[in-house]
Coordinates of C-alpha atoms in Angstrom, one line a residue:
Chain X
M20 CA -0.5 0.0 0.2
S21 CA 3.2 2.7 -0.4
Q22 CA 1.8 3.5 -2.8
L23 CA -1.4 4.7 -1.9
F24 CA -0.4 8.5 -2.6
H25 CA -1.6 7.9 -6.1
H26 CA -5.0 8.1 -5.0
S27 CA -7.5 10.7 -5.2
L28 CA -8.7 11.6 -1.7
T29 CA -11.9 9.8 -3.1
E30 CA -10.2 6.8 -4.1
V31 CA -9.1 6.2 -0.4
R32 CA -11.8 6.8 1.2
D33 CA -13.8 4.4 -0.9
L34 CA -10.9 2.1 -0.1
L35 CA -11.4 3.1 3.5
R36 CA -15.0 2.7 3.5
A37 CA -14.9 -0.4 1.8
G38 CA -12.1 -1.6 4.1
E39 CA -10.1 -2.4 1.6
V40 CA -7.3 -0.1 3.4
T41 CA -6.5 0.6 6.9
A42 CA -6.7 4.0 8.2
Q43 CA -3.3 3.0 9.7
E44 CA -2.5 1.9 5.8
A45 CA -3.1 5.5 4.8
T46 CA -1.4 7.1 6.5
A47 CA 1.6 5.7 7.3
S48 CA 1.4 6.0 3.4
C49 CA 2.1 10.2 4.1
L50 CA 4.7 9.8 6.4
E51 CA 6.9 7.2 4.1
R52 CA 5.6 9.8 1.1
I53 CA 6.9 13.3 3.3
A54 CA 9.9 10.8 4.5
A55 CA 10.6 10.4 1.2
T56 CA 9.7 14.2 0.0
E57 CA 10.6 16.4 2.3
P58 CA 14.3 17.2 2.3
R59 CA 13.4 18.3 -0.9
L60 CA 10.5 19.9 -0.9
E61 CA 10.3 21.5 2.7
A62 CA 6.3 22.1 2.1
L63 CA 5.5 21.0 6.2
L64 CA 6.5 23.1 9.0
H65 CA 5.0 20.4 11.7
V66 CA 4.6 17.0 11.3
S67 CA 2.4 14.8 13.8
G68 CA 3.6 11.3 13.0
E69 CA 3.4 9.4 16.0
E70 CA -0.1 11.0 17.0
A71 CA -1.7 10.4 13.9
L72 CA -1.2 6.2 14.3
S73 CA -2.2 5.9 17.0
Q74 CA -5.3 7.8 16.6
A75 CA -4.9 6.0 12.7
E76 CA -4.6 2.7 15.4
A77 CA -7.7 3.4 17.1
M78 CA -10.1 4.1 14.9
D79 CA -9.1 1.0 12.7
K80 CA -10.4 -0.9 15.7
K81 CA -13.6 0.6 16.0
G82 CA -14.0 -0.5 11.6
P83 CA -14.9 1.9 9.6
D84 CA -18.2 4.5 9.8
A85 CA -20.2 5.7 7.1
A86 CA -21.4 8.2 9.0
R87 CA -17.6 10.1 8.6
P88 CA -17.3 11.0 5.4
L89 CA -13.6 11.5 5.5
W90 CA -12.9 8.3 8.1
G91 CA -9.1 8.3 8.4
V92 CA -8.2 10.4 5.7
P93 CA -4.8 12.3 6.1
V94 CA -5.0 15.7 5.6
I95 CA -2.3 18.4 6.1
I96 CA -3.5 22.0 7.5
K97 CA -1.3 26.2 6.5
D98 CA -0.5 27.1 9.3
V99 CA -2.3 29.8 9.8
L100 CA -5.0 27.9 11.0
A101 CA -5.6 27.3 14.8
T102 CA -4.8 23.3 16.3
V103 CA -5.1 22.1 19.4
G104 CA -2.0 20.0 20.8
M105 CA -0.1 21.2 17.2
P106 CA 1.8 24.5 16.9
T107 CA 0.5 27.4 14.8
T108 CA 3.0 29.8 13.5
C109 CA 1.7 31.6 11.0
G110 CA 5.6 31.3 9.4
S111 CA 6.4 33.4 11.7
R112 CA 8.8 34.1 14.3
I113 CA 6.7 35.7 16.6
L114 CA 4.9 33.0 17.1
E115 CA 7.8 30.1 16.9
N116 CA 6.1 28.1 19.8
F117 CA 2.8 29.0 19.6
V118 CA 0.3 25.9 20.3
P119 CA -3.3 27.0 20.2
V120 CA -5.6 25.9 22.7
Y121 CA -9.0 25.3 20.2
D122 CA -9.7 24.5 16.4
A123 CA -10.3 26.6 13.9
D124 CA -14.1 25.2 12.7
C125 CA -12.7 23.9 9.5
V126 CA -10.0 21.6 12.0
T127 CA -13.1 20.9 14.1
R128 CA -15.8 20.2 11.2
L129 CA -12.7 17.8 9.2
K130 CA -12.1 15.9 12.3
D131 CA -15.8 15.2 13.4
A132 CA -16.0 13.9 9.4
G133 CA -13.2 11.6 10.5
A134 CA -9.9 13.2 8.5
I135 CA -6.7 12.3 10.6
I136 CA -4.6 15.8 10.5
L137 CA -1.0 15.0 9.6
G138 CA 0.7 18.7 10.0
K139 CA 1.1 22.4 9.1
A140 CA 2.1 23.4 5.8
N141 CA 4.4 26.2 5.3
M142 CA 3.5 29.5 4.4
D143 CA 4.4 32.7 3.7
E144 CA 4.4 34.6 7.3
F145 CA 0.5 35.8 8.3
A146 CA -0.2 34.7 4.0
M147 CA 1.7 37.8 3.3
G148 CA 3.4 36.5 -0.1
S149 CA 3.1 35.1 -3.3
S150 CA 5.8 32.8 -3.4
T151 CA 6.5 31.3 0.0
E152 CA 10.2 32.7 -0.1
N153 CA 8.1 35.6 2.9
S154 CA 8.6 32.0 5.7
A155 CA 10.7 32.9 8.7
F156 CA 11.9 29.0 9.0
K157 CA 12.5 27.4 5.2
V158 CA 11.5 28.1 1.3
T159 CA 9.4 25.3 0.0
K160 CA 10.3 24.4 -3.1
N161 CA 7.8 23.6 -6.5
P162 CA 7.6 19.9 -6.9
W163 CA 7.7 20.4 -11.0
D164 CA 11.2 21.9 -10.4
T165 CA 12.9 22.8 -7.1
S166 CA 14.4 25.8 -8.7
R167 CA 11.1 27.1 -8.7
V168 CA 8.7 28.7 -6.4
P169 CA 5.7 26.8 -5.3
G170 CA 3.6 30.4 -5.2
G171 CA 1.9 31.8 -1.8
S172 CA 1.1 31.9 0.6
S173 CA 0.3 28.3 0.5
G174 CA 2.8 26.8 -1.1
G175 CA 3.4 24.5 1.1
S176 CA 0.0 23.3 1.2
A177 CA 0.0 23.3 -2.1
A178 CA 3.7 21.0 -3.0
S179 CA 2.7 19.1 -0.2
V180 CA -1.1 17.8 -2.5
A181 CA 1.1 17.5 -5.5
A182 CA 3.7 15.4 -3.9
G183 CA 1.3 13.1 -2.0
Q184 CA 2.7 13.6 1.1
C185 CA -1.4 14.2 2.0
F186 CA -4.8 13.5 0.3
A187 CA -6.1 16.9 1.1
S188 CA -5.1 20.2 2.7
I189 CA -6.8 23.8 3.7
G190 CA -5.2 26.7 2.6
T191 CA -6.4 30.2 2.9
D192 CA -6.9 33.1 0.0
T193 CA -6.7 36.8 1.1
G194 CA -5.2 37.9 -2.2
G195 CA -5.0 34.4 -4.3
S196 CA -3.1 32.1 -2.5
I197 CA -5.2 29.5 -2.2
R198 CA -5.6 30.1 -6.3
Q199 CA -2.0 30.9 -7.1
P200 CA -0.3 28.1 -6.0
A201 CA -3.1 25.4 -6.7
S202 CA -1.9 26.9 -10.8
F203 CA 2.1 27.0 -9.9
C204 CA 1.8 23.6 -8.4
G205 CA -1.1 21.8 -11.4
I206 CA -3.7 21.0 -8.2
V207 CA -7.3 22.0 -8.0
G208 CA -7.9 25.3 -5.6
L209 CA -10.9 26.4 -4.6
K210 CA -11.3 29.7 -2.5
P211 CA -15.0 29.5 -1.5
S212 CA -17.3 32.6 -1.4
Y213 CA -17.1 35.0 1.7
G214 CA -18.7 33.3 4.4
R215 CA -19.4 29.9 3.2
V216 CA -16.1 28.3 5.6
S217 CA -16.1 29.8 8.4
R218 CA -13.2 31.9 9.5
R219 CA -13.0 31.3 13.6
G220 CA -9.2 30.2 14.0
L221 CA -7.8 31.2 11.0
I222 CA -5.5 33.8 12.2
A223 CA -6.5 37.3 10.3
Y224 CA -4.6 39.2 8.1
G225 CA -6.9 41.0 5.6
S226 CA -10.8 40.1 7.9
S227 CA -12.6 41.2 5.1
L228 CA -10.6 38.9 2.1
D229 CA -9.7 36.4 4.0
Q230 CA -11.4 32.7 3.3
A231 CA -9.9 28.6 4.2
G232 CA -11.0 26.4 1.4
P233 CA -10.0 23.2 -0.3
M234 CA -6.8 22.3 -1.9
T235 CA -7.0 19.0 -3.7
R236 CA -5.6 16.6 -6.7
T237 CA -9.1 16.7 -8.4
V238 CA -12.3 19.3 -8.5
A239 CA -14.3 16.2 -7.2
D240 CA -11.5 16.1 -4.0
A241 CA -12.5 19.6 -3.8
A242 CA -16.0 19.0 -3.6
E243 CA -15.6 16.0 -0.6
I244 CA -13.5 18.8 1.6
L245 CA -15.2 22.2 1.2
Q246 CA -19.2 19.8 1.9
V247 CA -17.1 19.6 5.1
I248 CA -15.8 22.4 6.1
A249 CA -18.7 24.9 4.6
G250 CA -21.4 25.8 7.3
H251 CA -23.0 28.7 9.3
D252 CA -20.5 29.4 12.6
P253 CA -22.5 31.3 15.2
K254 CA -19.1 32.5 16.8
D255 CA -17.8 34.4 13.3
S256 CA -19.6 37.0 12.8
T257 CA -18.9 36.7 9.0
S258 CA -20.1 33.8 8.4
V259 CA -23.2 33.4 6.7
N260 CA -26.0 31.8 7.6
A261 CA -27.2 30.1 4.7
P262 CA -27.7 26.3 4.0
V263 CA -25.2 23.9 2.7
P264 CA -26.2 22.4 -0.8
D265 CA -25.4 19.1 -1.2
Y266 CA -21.8 19.7 -3.4
L267 CA -21.7 16.4 -3.7
A268 CA -24.7 15.8 -6.2
A269 CA -23.4 18.0 -8.5
M270 CA -20.5 15.6 -9.1
G271 CA -20.1 13.3 -12.4
Q272 CA -23.5 14.6 -13.5
G273 CA -21.8 17.0 -16.9
E274 CA -21.0 15.2 -19.8
S275 CA -21.4 18.2 -21.0
L276 CA -21.1 22.1 -20.8
K277 CA -24.9 22.5 -23.0
G278 CA -26.0 25.2 -22.1
L279 CA -23.4 27.2 -19.9
R280 CA -22.1 30.5 -21.3
L281 CA -18.2 30.7 -19.6
G282 CA -17.9 34.8 -20.1
L283 CA -14.8 35.5 -21.5
P284 CA -13.5 39.2 -19.5
E285 CA -11.0 41.3 -22.4
Q286 CA -8.9 42.4 -19.6
Y287 CA -7.7 38.5 -18.4
W288 CA -6.9 37.8 -21.7
G289 CA -4.5 40.7 -23.3
E290 CA -1.3 42.4 -22.5
G291 CA 1.4 40.5 -19.9
L292 CA -0.1 37.2 -20.4
S293 CA 3.0 34.3 -21.2
A294 CA 2.7 33.0 -24.5
E295 CA 2.4 29.6 -23.1
V296 CA 0.2 30.3 -20.3
D297 CA -2.6 32.3 -23.0
A298 CA -2.1 28.8 -25.4
A299 CA -2.9 26.8 -22.9
C300 CA -6.1 28.6 -21.5
R301 CA -7.4 29.4 -24.6
S302 CA -7.0 25.6 -25.6
A303 CA -9.5 24.6 -22.6
V304 CA -11.4 27.7 -24.0
E305 CA -11.8 25.7 -26.7
L306 CA -12.2 22.2 -25.3
A307 CA -14.9 23.9 -23.2
A308 CA -16.8 24.5 -26.6
S309 CA -16.5 21.5 -28.1
L310 CA -18.0 20.5 -24.7
G311 CA -20.9 22.3 -25.7
A312 CA -20.4 25.6 -24.3
E313 CA -21.3 28.9 -25.2
I314 CA -18.1 31.2 -25.0
V315 CA -19.4 34.9 -24.1
P316 CA -17.6 38.1 -24.2
V317 CA -17.7 40.3 -21.0
S318 CA -15.6 43.6 -19.3
L319 CA -13.9 44.4 -15.6
P320 CA -13.4 47.1 -16.9
H321 CA -11.3 48.2 -13.2
T322 CA -9.6 45.4 -13.0
E323 CA -6.6 47.6 -13.7
Y324 CA -7.5 49.3 -10.5
A325 CA -7.4 45.8 -8.1
I326 CA -4.3 45.6 -7.0
A327 CA -3.6 49.1 -5.8
T328 CA -7.6 48.7 -3.9
Y329 CA -6.2 45.1 -2.6
Y330 CA -3.1 46.5 -1.4
I331 CA -4.1 49.4 0.4
L332 CA -7.1 47.9 2.0
A333 CA -5.1 44.3 3.0
M334 CA -2.5 46.6 4.5
A335 CA -5.0 48.5 6.4
E336 CA -6.4 45.5 7.6
A337 CA -3.3 43.6 8.2
S338 CA -1.7 46.9 10.1
S339 CA -4.7 46.8 12.5
N340 CA -5.0 42.9 13.2
L341 CA -1.0 42.3 13.9
A342 CA -1.4 45.7 16.6
R343 CA -2.3 41.8 18.3
F344 CA 1.0 40.7 18.2
D345 CA 3.0 42.4 21.0
G346 CA 4.1 40.1 23.6
V347 CA 2.2 40.2 26.3
R348 CA -0.2 37.3 26.1
Y349 CA 1.4 34.7 23.5
G350 CA 4.1 34.6 21.1
R351 CA 7.8 36.2 21.8
R352 CA 8.7 38.6 24.0
S353 CA 12.5 40.5 23.4
S354 CA 15.0 39.8 26.0
Q355 CA 15.0 43.3 26.3
T356 CA 12.2 44.9 28.1
Q357 CA 12.7 48.1 30.7
D358 CA 9.8 49.8 30.3
L359 CA 6.8 48.9 28.3
A360 CA 6.6 50.5 25.0
T361 CA 10.4 49.2 24.1
M362 CA 8.6 45.1 25.2
Y363 CA 6.2 46.2 22.9
T364 CA 8.4 47.6 19.8
R365 CA 11.2 45.6 20.4
S366 CA 9.4 41.9 20.8
R367 CA 7.4 43.0 16.9
S368 CA 10.8 43.7 16.0
E369 CA 12.3 40.8 15.9
G370 CA 9.1 38.6 15.7
F371 CA 7.9 39.7 12.2
G372 CA 10.2 39.4 8.8
E373 CA 10.8 42.6 6.5
E374 CA 7.0 41.8 4.7
V375 CA 5.2 41.6 7.4
M376 CA 7.2 45.4 8.6
R377 CA 6.5 47.0 5.3
R378 CA 3.0 46.2 4.9
I379 CA 2.2 46.8 9.1
M380 CA 3.9 50.2 7.8
L381 CA 2.0 50.8 4.6
G382 CA -1.4 50.0 6.3
T383 CA -0.4 52.5 9.6
Y384 CA 0.2 55.1 6.9
V385 CA -2.5 54.7 4.6
L386 CA -4.8 54.2 8.0
S387 CA -3.5 57.5 9.9
A388 CA -4.9 60.7 10.2
G389 CA -5.1 63.4 6.8
Y390 CA -4.2 59.7 4.5
Y391 CA -8.2 57.8 5.4
D392 CA -9.8 59.2 2.7
A393 CA -7.6 59.5 0.8
Y394 CA -6.2 56.1 0.7
Y395 CA -8.7 53.3 3.0
R396 CA -11.3 55.2 2.0
K397 CA -11.0 55.9 -1.8
A398 CA -10.1 52.1 -1.5
A399 CA -13.2 50.8 -0.4
Q400 CA -14.9 52.8 -3.1
V401 CA -13.1 51.4 -5.7
R402 CA -14.3 48.1 -4.3
R403 CA -17.8 48.2 -5.2
L404 CA -16.7 49.4 -8.6
I405 CA -14.6 45.6 -8.6
R406 CA -17.6 44.1 -7.6
Q407 CA -19.8 45.6 -9.5
D408 CA -17.7 44.5 -12.7
F409 CA -18.1 41.4 -11.6
L410 CA -22.7 41.0 -11.1
N411 CA -22.1 42.7 -14.7
A412 CA -20.6 40.2 -16.2
L413 CA -22.5 37.8 -14.7
G414 CA -25.7 38.5 -15.6
Q415 CA -24.2 37.8 -19.0
C416 CA -22.3 34.5 -17.9
D417 CA -22.9 31.5 -15.8
L418 CA -18.9 31.5 -15.5
I419 CA -16.1 34.5 -15.8
C420 CA -13.3 32.1 -17.1
G421 CA -9.6 33.5 -17.7
P422 CA -6.0 32.6 -16.5
A423 CA -5.0 31.7 -13.1
C424 CA -1.3 33.3 -13.3
P425 CA 0.4 36.0 -16.1
T426 CA 3.3 33.3 -15.7
T427 CA 3.4 30.0 -14.1
A428 CA 5.8 29.5 -11.0
F429 CA 9.1 31.5 -11.2
A430 CA 12.8 30.9 -10.3
I431 CA 13.1 31.5 -6.5
G432 CA 14.3 34.8 -5.5
E433 CA 13.3 35.6 -9.0
N434 CA 10.9 38.5 -7.6
T435 CA 12.1 39.3 -3.9
S436 CA 14.2 41.7 -4.7
D437 CA 11.2 44.1 -5.8
P438 CA 7.9 43.9 -3.9
L439 CA 6.1 46.0 -6.3
Q440 CA 7.0 44.1 -9.0
M441 CA 5.8 40.7 -6.8
Y442 CA 2.3 42.0 -6.0
L443 CA 1.7 42.4 -9.7
T444 CA 1.5 39.1 -10.4
D445 CA -1.9 38.8 -8.7
I446 CA -3.1 40.4 -11.0
F447 CA -5.6 37.6 -11.9
T448 CA -7.1 37.0 -8.5
I449 CA -7.1 40.0 -6.1
S450 CA -10.7 41.0 -7.9
L451 CA -12.7 38.0 -6.8
N452 CA -11.2 38.5 -2.8
L453 CA -12.4 41.7 -3.6
S454 CA -16.1 41.3 -4.1
G455 CA -16.4 38.0 -2.5
L456 CA -17.2 35.5 -5.0
P457 CA -16.1 32.4 -5.2
G458 CA -13.3 31.2 -8.0
L459 CA -11.5 27.8 -9.1
S460 CA -8.1 26.9 -10.4
L461 CA -8.0 24.2 -12.5
P462 CA -4.9 22.5 -14.1
V463 CA -5.5 22.0 -18.1
G464 CA -1.9 21.4 -18.7
L465 CA 2.0 22.2 -19.5
G466 CA 3.3 25.8 -20.3
K467 CA 5.2 24.4 -23.6
D468 CA 8.3 26.7 -22.7
T469 CA 8.8 26.1 -18.8
G470 CA 7.0 22.3 -18.8
M471 CA 5.1 23.8 -15.8
P472 CA 1.6 23.6 -14.8
V473 CA -0.8 26.3 -16.2
G474 CA -4.1 26.9 -14.2
L475 CA -7.3 27.9 -15.3
Q476 CA -9.5 29.7 -13.4
L477 CA -13.6 29.8 -12.8
F478 CA -15.6 32.4 -11.7
A479 CA -19.0 32.1 -10.3
G480 CA -22.2 34.0 -8.5
N481 CA -21.7 34.4 -4.7
M482 CA -22.8 31.0 -3.0
E483 CA -23.1 29.2 -6.6
E484 CA -20.3 27.1 -5.8
A485 CA -22.2 23.6 -6.4
G486 CA -22.6 25.5 -10.5
L487 CA -18.2 26.0 -10.1
L488 CA -17.3 22.8 -8.8
S489 CA -19.7 21.5 -12.1
A490 CA -18.3 22.6 -14.4
A491 CA -14.8 22.9 -13.7
Q492 CA -15.2 19.0 -13.3
T493 CA -16.4 18.1 -16.4
L494 CA -13.8 20.5 -18.1
E495 CA -11.4 18.3 -15.9
T496 CA -12.7 14.6 -17.6
H497 CA -12.4 15.4 -20.4
L498 CA -8.8 16.8 -20.4
P499 CA -5.7 15.1 -20.7
K500 CA -4.9 14.0 -16.5
L501 CA -1.3 15.6 -16.1
P502 CA 1.6 13.5 -15.3
E503 CA 2.9 13.0 -11.4
P504 CA 5.2 15.5 -10.6
P505 CA 9.1 14.6 -11.5
L506 CA 9.7 14.8 -8.0
A507 CA 7.9 11.4 -7.5
Chain A
M13 CA 3.7 62.8 -0.8
K14 CA 7.6 61.8 -1.2
I15 CA 8.1 59.4 1.9
S16 CA 11.6 60.3 3.1
P17 CA 13.6 57.8 5.6
E18 CA 12.8 60.4 8.7
K19 CA 8.4 60.0 7.7
A20 CA 9.8 55.9 7.4
L21 CA 11.3 55.9 10.9
A22 CA 8.2 58.1 12.2
I23 CA 6.4 55.4 10.4
A24 CA 7.8 52.2 12.2
T25 CA 7.6 55.0 15.4
L26 CA 3.5 54.6 14.9
S27 CA 3.8 51.0 14.2
R28 CA 5.8 49.8 17.3
L29 CA 8.0 48.7 14.9
E30 CA 11.6 49.8 15.5
I31 CA 14.1 49.9 12.2
S32 CA 17.5 50.9 11.5
P33 CA 18.6 53.9 9.4
E34 CA 19.7 51.3 6.7
Q35 CA 16.4 49.9 7.0
A36 CA 14.8 52.8 6.8
A37 CA 16.5 54.6 3.9
G38 CA 15.4 51.6 1.8
L39 CA 11.3 51.2 3.1
S40 CA 11.1 54.6 2.1
V41 CA 12.1 53.8 -1.8
Q42 CA 9.8 50.6 -1.8
M43 CA 7.1 52.2 0.1
D44 CA 7.7 55.6 -1.9
D45 CA 7.2 52.8 -5.2
I46 CA 4.0 51.3 -4.0
L47 CA 2.4 54.5 -2.5
G48 CA 3.1 55.6 -6.1
Y49 CA 1.3 52.9 -7.7
M50 CA -1.6 53.2 -5.7
D51 CA -2.2 57.0 -6.8
K52 CA -3.4 55.1 -9.8
L53 CA -7.1 55.5 -7.8
N54 CA -7.6 59.0 -8.1
E55 CA -7.9 58.0 -11.8
L56 CA -11.6 57.1 -10.5
D57 CA -14.2 60.3 -9.7
T58 CA -15.6 57.7 -7.2
S59 CA -17.3 61.2 -5.1
S60 CA -21.2 59.2 -5.1
I61 CA -19.5 55.6 -4.9
E62 CA -20.9 54.6 -1.3
P63 CA -17.6 52.5 0.1
M64 CA -17.6 48.5 0.7
Y65 CA -15.5 47.4 3.8
T66 CA -17.2 43.7 3.2
P67 CA -18.4 41.4 1.5
V68 CA -21.0 40.2 3.7
E69 CA -24.6 41.1 3.3
Q70 CA -26.3 40.5 6.2
P71 CA -26.5 41.9 8.7
G72 CA -24.4 41.4 12.1
F73 CA -26.4 39.0 14.9
L74 CA -25.4 39.4 19.0
R75 CA -25.4 36.6 21.0
E76 CA -26.3 36.6 23.9
D77 CA -24.4 38.6 27.0
E78 CA -23.7 35.7 29.2
V79 CA -21.4 34.4 31.8
R80 CA -19.2 31.9 30.2
K81 CA -16.6 30.2 30.6
D82 CA -14.7 28.3 27.8
F83 CA -11.0 28.1 29.0
E84 CA -9.3 27.7 31.7
R85 CA -7.1 30.2 33.3
T86 CA -3.9 27.2 33.1
E87 CA -5.2 27.4 29.0
I88 CA -5.2 30.6 28.1
L89 CA -1.6 31.8 30.7
R90 CA 0.1 28.5 29.0
N91 CA 1.4 30.9 25.8
A92 CA 2.8 33.7 27.0
P93 CA 6.1 33.9 27.7
E94 CA 6.0 35.5 31.5
T95 CA 3.4 34.5 34.1
D96 CA 2.5 34.6 38.1
G97 CA 0.7 31.2 37.8
E98 CA -2.7 34.2 37.4
Y99 CA -2.0 36.6 36.0
F100 CA -0.1 38.1 32.4
I101 CA 3.5 39.5 33.5
V102 CA 4.6 42.8 31.5
P103 CA 7.2 45.1 32.7
R104 CA 6.1 47.5 35.9
I105 CA 4.6 50.8 34.2
V106 CA 3.9 52.5 37.6

């Protein structure tokens, strides 16, 4: 059973349910895979191998439980989500020794569903970054080419899933941090609608933008995970109190895309897009058309303002959210603590990395007296225009479709000296977070120049994940399957 | 507005961060660059647009204000850098 990692989550779940594989075998398989790949990949910050095996042994003694849809399935959690008894560092020195006393709501739901939490995935510090190079602990490598980044900030999660270290991971997406690394690593990444999955226990970066979601090897796997983690949480005031549809019922239904209107925004298909990404994505759109989808031109006219809008809002929210890290109740405290103000300042300066400090300072600036209206309020107004663009476009089509990223995965170190250039790589993902709508990155092939994965992004209306997943799965069924990453 | 190294140092102080003069010089250039890019938003007339601060459309709700105990004191204190077993300890203020 050592090759179990080749299977998808739904395949392993079925084997577990039928008793053909034990929870211990599934867990051991992932741990073996971690041992074999982690020295080169560096995707994980913490592995709870013994605890996971012990939990699996206890589960096997009782036998498969049909009422628990993820019974015995090993998963990895991005290190920004709180996990009881397991370190939660946010990729930061300031939380190096932090062990939460409660689980994030989505972690509780996974455990209740029978999933085995294997460990925590590396990430850009406090989810600030697009390459996982901003982690205070290690730089995760892309399993398709270890000289390249896996994307960020859920780069550890994406690399871990792509390399078969687990059957699914939970990432978080503030400006594209699920979809961009999914695209770079050749997996499926779903950012649910804002409020669909509870944010309780998700250590906040940009509170009005952050959203947890599944990172998996297939669309059906993403539906399985979403079915478990979605739902209202009365302890999260941003959680939407609406029934959870049956996402699984939408799986395997579509042989064709007949009747689907697929909107192509002109702003996503022009300048700045690399030739290989353009070719792979256009080929997937042609496939969709051949399956019966009607291709509709649409426009998102405020796209060029999205990056400026996003970074103003995200940095402002970050400067406020990260004020809680003061060395008093948790986290690092500087040894130079002669007075309270010095203790705050030294603890924060020793604990935070360069990118986090830069964003806190920019956030402080845009919120400061005299600049609030010019930056923060202005950005919040443009945010409404960007959302209205999506609503207008979705009035003309069922799903919007464009590349997830302008390029395939870039080289480690390529963009680190120029933060603005790094921010510009998020151009195709950011608008969706501003709008609060769901989006999915689907691997559609390998770029002909770099041989690296290309992701096609599909956007849907608010809370319309079922239709999004259904269309994505139909497309996935007809696309050539990606080979295993060379790291395998 | 141009972000000078002195301005960067002042913003760091407001943010409860400490940066060296060399860091301030580098950060001032980067912040200037980034804020310059953000000035792009001034191309748009938004005078009649209501700001959108969150995508959540439902009204917030309040739970009953009742006393309850979710965690033990020892659990809450466990991650603190310094405690006396009952309270968080910080440098003397008065």
